[in-house]
Short mmCIF file of C-alpha atoms in Angstrom, two decimals:
data_model
loop_
_atom_site.label_atom_id
_atom_site.label_comp_id
_atom_site.label_asym_id
_atom_site.label_seq_id
_atom_site.Cartn_x
_atom_site.Cartn_y
_atom_site.Cartn_z
CA UNK A 1 27.38 -22.76 -4.75
CA UNK A 2 27.68 -19.05 -4.44
CA UNK A 3 24.43 -17.21 -3.69
CA UNK A 4 25.22 -14.60 -6.31
CA UNK A 5 24.65 -17.21 -9.01
CA UNK A 6 20.92 -16.45 -8.90
CA UNK A 7 21.79 -13.70 -11.42
CA UNK A 8 22.31 -16.46 -14.01
CA UNK A 9 18.52 -16.74 -14.19
CA UNK A 10 17.32 -13.57 -15.91
CA UNK A 11 13.85 -14.93 -16.61
CA UNK A 12 11.45 -17.81 -16.08
CA UNK A 13 9.05 -19.46 -18.50
CA UNK A 14 5.41 -19.53 -17.37
CA UNK A 15 4.09 -22.52 -19.31
CA UNK A 16 0.64 -22.39 -17.73
CA UNK A 17 -1.84 -25.25 -17.43
CA UNK A 18 -1.35 -26.63 -20.92
CA UNK A 19 1.04 -26.28 -23.85
CA UNK A 20 -1.57 -27.37 -26.37
CA UNK A 21 -2.58 -24.44 -28.68
CA UNK A 22 -6.19 -25.63 -28.70
CA UNK A 23 -6.34 -25.81 -24.91
CA UNK A 24 -4.64 -22.42 -24.63
CA UNK A 25 -7.33 -20.78 -26.75
CA UNK A 26 -10.03 -22.24 -24.51
CA UNK A 27 -8.15 -21.21 -21.38
CA UNK A 28 -7.66 -17.68 -22.73
CA UNK A 29 -11.37 -17.04 -23.23
CA UNK A 30 -12.23 -18.78 -19.97
CA UNK A 31 -9.80 -16.71 -17.88
CA UNK A 32 -10.63 -13.50 -19.75
CA UNK A 33 -14.31 -14.01 -18.97
CA UNK A 34 -13.56 -14.78 -15.33
CA UNK A 35 -11.31 -11.73 -15.05
CA UNK A 36 -13.92 -9.39 -16.53
CA UNK A 37 -16.63 -10.80 -14.25
CA UNK A 38 -14.31 -10.41 -11.24
CA UNK A 39 -13.42 -6.82 -12.12
CA UNK A 40 -17.01 -5.76 -12.82
CA UNK A 41 -18.39 -7.52 -9.72
CA UNK A 42 -15.84 -6.09 -7.30
CA UNK A 43 -15.95 -2.60 -8.84
CA UNK A 44 -19.73 -2.51 -8.45
CA UNK A 45 -19.44 -3.60 -4.79
CA UNK A 46 -16.89 -0.84 -4.12
CA UNK A 47 -18.96 1.82 -5.91
CA UNK A 48 -22.21 0.77 -4.23
CA UNK A 49 -20.64 0.96 -0.77
CA UNK A 50 -18.77 4.18 -1.49
CA UNK A 51 -21.72 6.11 -2.90
CA UNK A 52 -24.50 4.89 -0.61
CA UNK A 53 -24.51 6.41 2.87
CA UNK A 54 -26.70 3.53 4.14
CA UNK A 55 -23.69 1.24 3.68
CA UNK A 56 -21.18 3.40 5.54
CA UNK A 57 -20.93 0.87 8.36
CA UNK A 58 -17.96 -1.20 9.62
CA UNK A 59 -19.17 -4.41 7.95
CA UNK A 60 -19.39 -2.80 4.51
CA UNK A 61 -16.21 -0.80 5.09
CA UNK A 62 -14.30 -4.07 5.39
CA UNK A 63 -16.26 -5.61 2.51
CA UNK A 64 -15.25 -2.73 0.20
CA UNK A 65 -11.61 -3.27 1.17
CA UNK A 66 -11.96 -7.01 0.60
CA UNK A 67 -13.29 -6.29 -2.90
CA UNK A 68 -10.40 -3.88 -3.54
CA UNK A 69 -7.91 -6.53 -2.42
CA UNK A 70 -9.51 -9.16 -4.68
CA UNK A 71 -9.48 -6.71 -7.59
CA UNK A 72 -5.77 -6.00 -7.09
CA UNK A 73 -5.09 -9.70 -6.56
CA UNK A 74 -6.48 -10.89 -9.91
CA UNK A 75 -4.93 -7.93 -11.76
CA UNK A 76 -1.53 -9.02 -10.43
CA UNK A 77 -1.76 -12.43 -12.11
CA UNK A 78 -4.41 -12.81 -14.79
CA UNK A 79 -3.36 -10.12 -17.36
CA UNK A 80 0.14 -11.60 -17.61
CA UNK A 81 -1.37 -15.07 -17.90
CA UNK A 82 -3.66 -13.89 -20.72
CA UNK A 83 -0.68 -12.40 -22.58
CA UNK A 84 1.22 -15.69 -22.23
CA UNK A 85 -1.76 -17.68 -23.53
CA UNK A 86 -1.87 -15.52 -26.66
CA UNK A 87 1.88 -15.24 -27.18
CA UNK A 88 4.62 -17.63 -28.18
CA UNK A 89 6.87 -15.88 -25.67
CA UNK A 90 6.08 -17.30 -22.21
CA UNK A 91 8.93 -15.50 -20.47
CA UNK A 92 8.65 -13.43 -17.31
CA UNK A 93 11.70 -11.58 -16.05
CA UNK A 94 13.34 -12.50 -12.74
CA UNK A 95 12.34 -9.13 -11.29
CA UNK A 96 8.82 -9.43 -12.71
CA UNK A 97 8.47 -12.88 -11.18
CA UNK A 98 9.52 -11.66 -7.72
CA UNK A 99 7.23 -8.64 -8.02
CA UNK A 100 4.32 -10.92 -8.86
CA UNK A 101 5.27 -13.18 -5.96
CA UNK A 102 5.39 -10.23 -3.54
CA UNK A 103 1.91 -9.00 -4.38
CA UNK A 104 0.52 -12.53 -4.45
CA UNK A 105 1.83 -13.35 -0.97
CA UNK A 106 0.90 -9.95 0.49
CA UNK A 107 -2.62 -9.87 -0.91
CA UNK A 108 -3.46 -13.43 0.15
CA UNK A 109 -2.37 -12.47 3.68
CA UNK A 110 -4.40 -9.24 3.49
CA UNK A 111 -7.51 -11.14 2.35
CA UNK A 112 -7.12 -13.44 5.31
CA UNK A 113 -6.70 -10.61 7.84
CA UNK A 114 -9.66 -8.63 6.49
CA UNK A 115 -11.84 -11.73 6.81
CA UNK A 116 -10.74 -11.95 10.45
CA UNK A 117 -11.71 -8.30 11.01
CA UNK A 118 -15.12 -9.00 9.47
CA UNK A 119 -15.57 -11.90 11.88
CA UNK A 120 -14.69 -9.57 14.76
CA UNK A 121 -17.28 -7.07 13.49
CA UNK A 122 -19.98 -9.76 13.50
CA UNK A 123 -18.90 -10.92 16.98
CA UNK A 124 -19.22 -7.41 18.43
CA UNK A 125 -22.53 -6.75 16.62
CA UNK A 126 -24.17 -9.94 17.92
CA UNK A 127 -22.44 -10.63 21.23
CA UNK A 128 -21.68 -7.07 22.40
CA UNK A 129 -24.33 -4.91 20.67
CA UNK A 130 -24.32 -2.21 23.37
CA UNK A 131 -20.58 -1.64 22.81
CA UNK A 132 -20.72 -1.82 19.01
CA UNK A 133 -20.61 1.93 18.36
CA UNK A 134 -17.46 2.44 20.41
CA UNK A 135 -15.78 -0.90 19.61
CA UNK A 136 -16.24 -0.44 15.85
CA UNK A 137 -15.94 3.33 15.54
CA UNK A 138 -14.48 4.74 12.28
CA UNK A 139 -11.18 5.39 14.03
CA UNK A 140 -10.99 1.79 15.28
CA UNK A 141 -11.89 0.39 11.84
CA UNK A 142 -9.21 2.46 10.11
CA UNK A 143 -6.66 1.41 12.75
CA UNK A 144 -7.55 -2.28 12.27
CA UNK A 145 -7.30 -1.98 8.49
CA UNK A 146 -3.94 -0.17 8.78
CA UNK A 147 -2.68 -3.02 10.97
CA UNK A 148 -3.86 -5.55 8.37
CA UNK A 149 -2.00 -3.70 5.60
CA UNK A 150 1.16 -3.33 7.68
CA UNK A 151 1.29 -7.04 8.56
CA UNK A 152 0.58 -8.04 4.95
CA UNK A 153 3.27 -5.76 3.51
CA UNK A 154 5.79 -7.05 6.06
CA UNK A 155 4.83 -10.67 5.36
CA UNK A 156 5.29 -10.18 1.61
CA UNK A 157 8.61 -8.37 2.04
CA UNK A 158 10.06 -11.07 4.28
CA UNK A 159 9.39 -13.89 1.81
CA UNK A 160 10.33 -11.90 -1.29
CA UNK A 161 13.64 -10.80 0.23
CA UNK A 162 14.39 -14.38 1.29
CA UNK A 163 13.64 -15.52 -2.26
CA UNK A 164 16.28 -13.11 -3.63
CA UNK A 165 18.90 -15.20 -1.79
CA UNK A 166 17.76 -18.43 -3.44
CA UNK A 167 19.92 -19.75 -6.27
CA UNK A 168 18.15 -20.96 -9.42
CA UNK A 169 19.90 -23.10 -11.98
CA UNK A 170 18.92 -25.67 -14.54
CA UNK A 171 15.29 -25.61 -15.64
CA UNK A 172 13.55 -22.24 -15.83
CA UNK A 173 10.20 -23.76 -16.76
CA UNK A 174 7.27 -23.10 -14.45
CA UNK A 175 4.32 -25.33 -15.32
CA UNK A 176 2.02 -22.87 -13.70
CA UNK A 177 -0.06 -19.76 -14.34
CA UNK A 178 2.03 -17.37 -12.21
CA UNK A 179 5.12 -17.19 -9.99
CA UNK A 180 4.12 -19.04 -6.84
CA UNK A 181 6.16 -19.62 -3.68
CA UNK A 182 6.15 -23.43 -3.67
CA UNK A 183 6.91 -23.69 -7.38
CA UNK A 184 9.91 -21.37 -7.14
CA UNK A 185 11.28 -23.23 -4.12
CA UNK A 186 11.08 -26.48 -6.07
CA UNK A 187 13.21 -24.93 -8.84
CA UNK A 188 15.89 -23.85 -6.37
CA UNK A 189 19.26 -25.59 -6.36
CA UNK A 190 20.51 -23.95 -3.16
CA UNK A 191 19.59 -24.67 0.45
CA UNK A 192 16.07 -23.37 1.12
CA UNK A 193 15.79 -24.54 4.73
CA UNK A 194 15.60 -20.94 5.99
CA UNK A 195 12.77 -20.21 3.55
CA UNK A 196 10.84 -23.25 4.75
CA UNK A 197 11.35 -22.43 8.42
CA UNK A 198 10.30 -18.80 8.02
CA UNK A 199 7.37 -19.82 5.81
CA UNK A 200 6.04 -22.15 8.52
CA UNK A 201 6.65 -19.68 11.36
CA UNK A 202 5.17 -16.61 9.66
CA UNK A 203 2.40 -18.60 7.97
CA UNK A 204 1.28 -19.99 11.32
CA UNK A 205 1.01 -16.46 12.67
CA UNK A 206 -0.54 -14.71 9.68
CA UNK A 207 -3.01 -17.49 8.75
CA UNK A 208 -3.61 -19.88 11.65
CA UNK A 209 -3.95 -17.16 14.29
CA UNK A 210 -6.68 -15.25 12.40
CA UNK A 211 -8.38 -18.55 11.51
CA UNK A 212 -8.41 -19.58 15.17
CA UNK A 213 -9.77 -16.14 16.04
CA UNK A 214 -12.56 -16.57 13.49
CA UNK A 215 -13.45 -20.02 14.83
CA UNK A 216 -13.66 -18.71 18.39
CA UNK A 217 -15.69 -15.68 17.25
CA UNK A 218 -18.25 -17.91 15.62
CA UNK A 219 -18.40 -20.22 18.62
CA UNK A 220 -19.45 -17.19 20.70
CA UNK A 221 -21.76 -15.96 17.93
CA UNK A 222 -23.57 -19.31 17.72
CA UNK A 223 -23.94 -19.42 21.49
CA UNK A 224 -25.39 -15.91 21.48
CA UNK A 225 -27.79 -16.71 18.63
CA UNK A 226 -29.04 -19.86 20.35
CA UNK A 227 -30.01 -17.77 23.39
CA UNK A 228 -32.27 -15.55 21.27
CA UNK A 229 -35.89 -16.59 22.02
CA UNK A 230 -37.46 -15.55 18.70
CA UNK A 231 -36.91 -17.84 15.71
CA UNK A 232 -37.16 -14.91 13.28
CA UNK A 233 -34.56 -12.96 15.29
CA UNK A 234 -32.27 -15.99 15.25
CA UNK A 235 -32.59 -16.21 11.48
CA UNK A 236 -31.94 -12.49 11.06
CA UNK A 237 -28.82 -12.65 13.26
CA UNK A 238 -27.46 -15.69 11.46
CA UNK A 239 -28.19 -14.25 8.01
CA UNK A 240 -25.80 -11.37 8.72
CA UNK A 241 -23.02 -13.96 9.12
CA UNK A 242 -23.94 -16.42 6.36
CA UNK A 243 -22.15 -14.60 3.51
CA UNK A 244 -18.98 -14.16 5.55
CA UNK A 245 -19.00 -17.85 6.53
CA UNK A 246 -19.40 -18.84 2.87
CA UNK A 247 -16.45 -16.66 1.79
CA UNK A 248 -14.27 -17.92 4.67
CA UNK A 249 -15.08 -21.54 3.78
CA UNK A 250 -14.25 -20.96 0.11
CA UNK A 251 -11.04 -19.07 0.93
CA UNK A 252 -9.63 -21.55 3.46
CA UNK A 253 -10.94 -24.60 1.64
CA UNK A 254 -9.07 -23.76 -1.57
CA UNK A 255 -6.00 -22.55 0.33
CA UNK A 256 -5.77 -25.81 2.30
CA UNK A 257 -6.03 -27.84 -0.91
CA UNK A 258 -2.77 -26.25 -2.05
CA UNK A 259 -0.66 -25.64 1.05
CA UNK A 260 -1.53 -28.33 3.59
CA UNK A 261 0.83 -30.83 2.04
CA UNK A 262 4.60 -31.40 1.91
CA UNK A 263 6.53 -29.33 -0.63
CA UNK A 264 7.94 -32.42 -2.35
CA UNK A 265 4.43 -33.69 -3.18
CA UNK A 266 3.44 -30.46 -4.92
CA UNK A 267 2.40 -31.39 -8.45
CA UNK A 268 0.65 -30.13 -11.58
CA UNK A 269 -2.79 -31.11 -10.27
CA UNK A 270 -2.36 -28.58 -7.46
CA UNK A 271 -2.45 -25.80 -10.04
CA UNK A 272 -6.20 -26.44 -10.38
CA UNK A 273 -6.65 -25.77 -6.67
CA UNK A 274 -4.54 -22.63 -6.99
CA UNK A 275 -6.78 -21.40 -9.80
CA UNK A 276 -9.66 -21.84 -7.37
CA UNK A 277 -8.23 -19.51 -4.71
CA UNK A 278 -6.45 -17.16 -7.11
CA UNK A 279 -9.23 -16.72 -9.68
CA UNK A 280 -12.51 -18.33 -8.65
CA UNK A 281 -12.65 -17.04 -5.05
CA UNK A 282 -12.19 -13.34 -5.98
CA UNK A 283 -14.83 -13.81 -8.69
CA UNK A 284 -17.35 -15.44 -6.35
CA UNK A 285 -17.01 -13.06 -3.38
CA UNK A 286 -19.17 -10.24 -4.86
CA UNK A 287 -21.91 -12.73 -5.77
CA UNK A 288 -21.85 -14.37 -2.35
CA UNK A 289 -22.16 -11.05 -0.55
CA UNK A 290 -24.82 -9.63 -2.85
CA UNK A 291 -26.89 -12.77 -3.46
CA UNK A 292 -29.32 -12.35 -0.55
CA UNK A 293 -28.21 -8.97 0.78
CA UNK A 294 -31.07 -6.48 0.46
CA UNK A 295 -28.81 -3.56 1.40
CA UNK A 296 -26.42 -4.34 -1.46
CA UNK A 297 -29.33 -4.91 -3.84
CA UNK A 298 -30.79 -1.52 -2.95
CA UNK A 299 -27.44 0.25 -3.24
CA UNK A 300 -26.74 -1.34 -6.64
CA UNK A 301 -30.21 -0.37 -7.82
CA UNK A 302 -29.65 3.24 -6.80
CA UNK A 303 -26.19 3.16 -8.37
CA UNK A 304 -27.54 1.95 -11.73
CA UNK A 305 -30.23 4.63 -11.61
CA UNK A 306 -27.56 7.27 -11.07
CA UNK A 307 -28.78 8.30 -7.63
CA UNK A 308 -25.51 7.32 -6.01
CA UNK A 309 -23.58 9.67 -8.27
CA UNK A 310 -26.14 12.45 -7.87
CA UNK A 311 -25.44 12.51 -4.14
CA UNK A 312 -21.86 13.48 -4.85
CA UNK A 313 -22.73 16.31 -7.23
#
């Protein structure tokens, strides 16, 4: 079949998690609430870090960018999903679907890379404290973040461009909440072997390499903490890593639930796991990082009192 036949598909139908009107009303209010909580939580984290000079450190620099990524991530998917839940028209254009796919793939990769940079920051702070100022200087942090963005943009472009060569015919129905890589590949009626091969190769690099780096970082961090003689100092050192470990566990745990399985076994029940990493994880990150973080608590308190804004005026 000629590759140009993909133009026959001008749109897809995002049917979501349920076609029942009653369930759709429940899902609408549930996802709207989750979206608003995610937006408010991440915006407050960004504002607190931006306006409070006490938080102008590498760790919070990467945290602010993680919150920005999560904010962009949910805005890429949830508003369209909310419109579909309230509308009889479930259509999304072919171009709109690929655009959503591009940002979804890129931002998941960016989240992953930023988490790796945060692990590196904790490794240097605990295992190489005398070199921390030079190893995590503002110039180094900006360079690392630029590298993360460049790799993420390239990763998204590769898979989106490959998807433009995939032929879609027959069913246009996507029983899902957004245009997702595995779902689109299952709808394809052309050979997608290249897509699968590139997906495995690039995915191994962009996800498994940072994950391995994080594991090794924490092996060294744990060894360094165990050598600390004071129990209170051990607790203090570990507490600086606890939030990051919780976010990493949530991120990779939900991601593995979806993607560590053959494509042909991908089913409707996996959409629940995708909701976890696409909606729940971005919503939980601000709470995880602010739950027991006195610096964030103080910055938010000053922000609510208007002191953070007064510094800028």
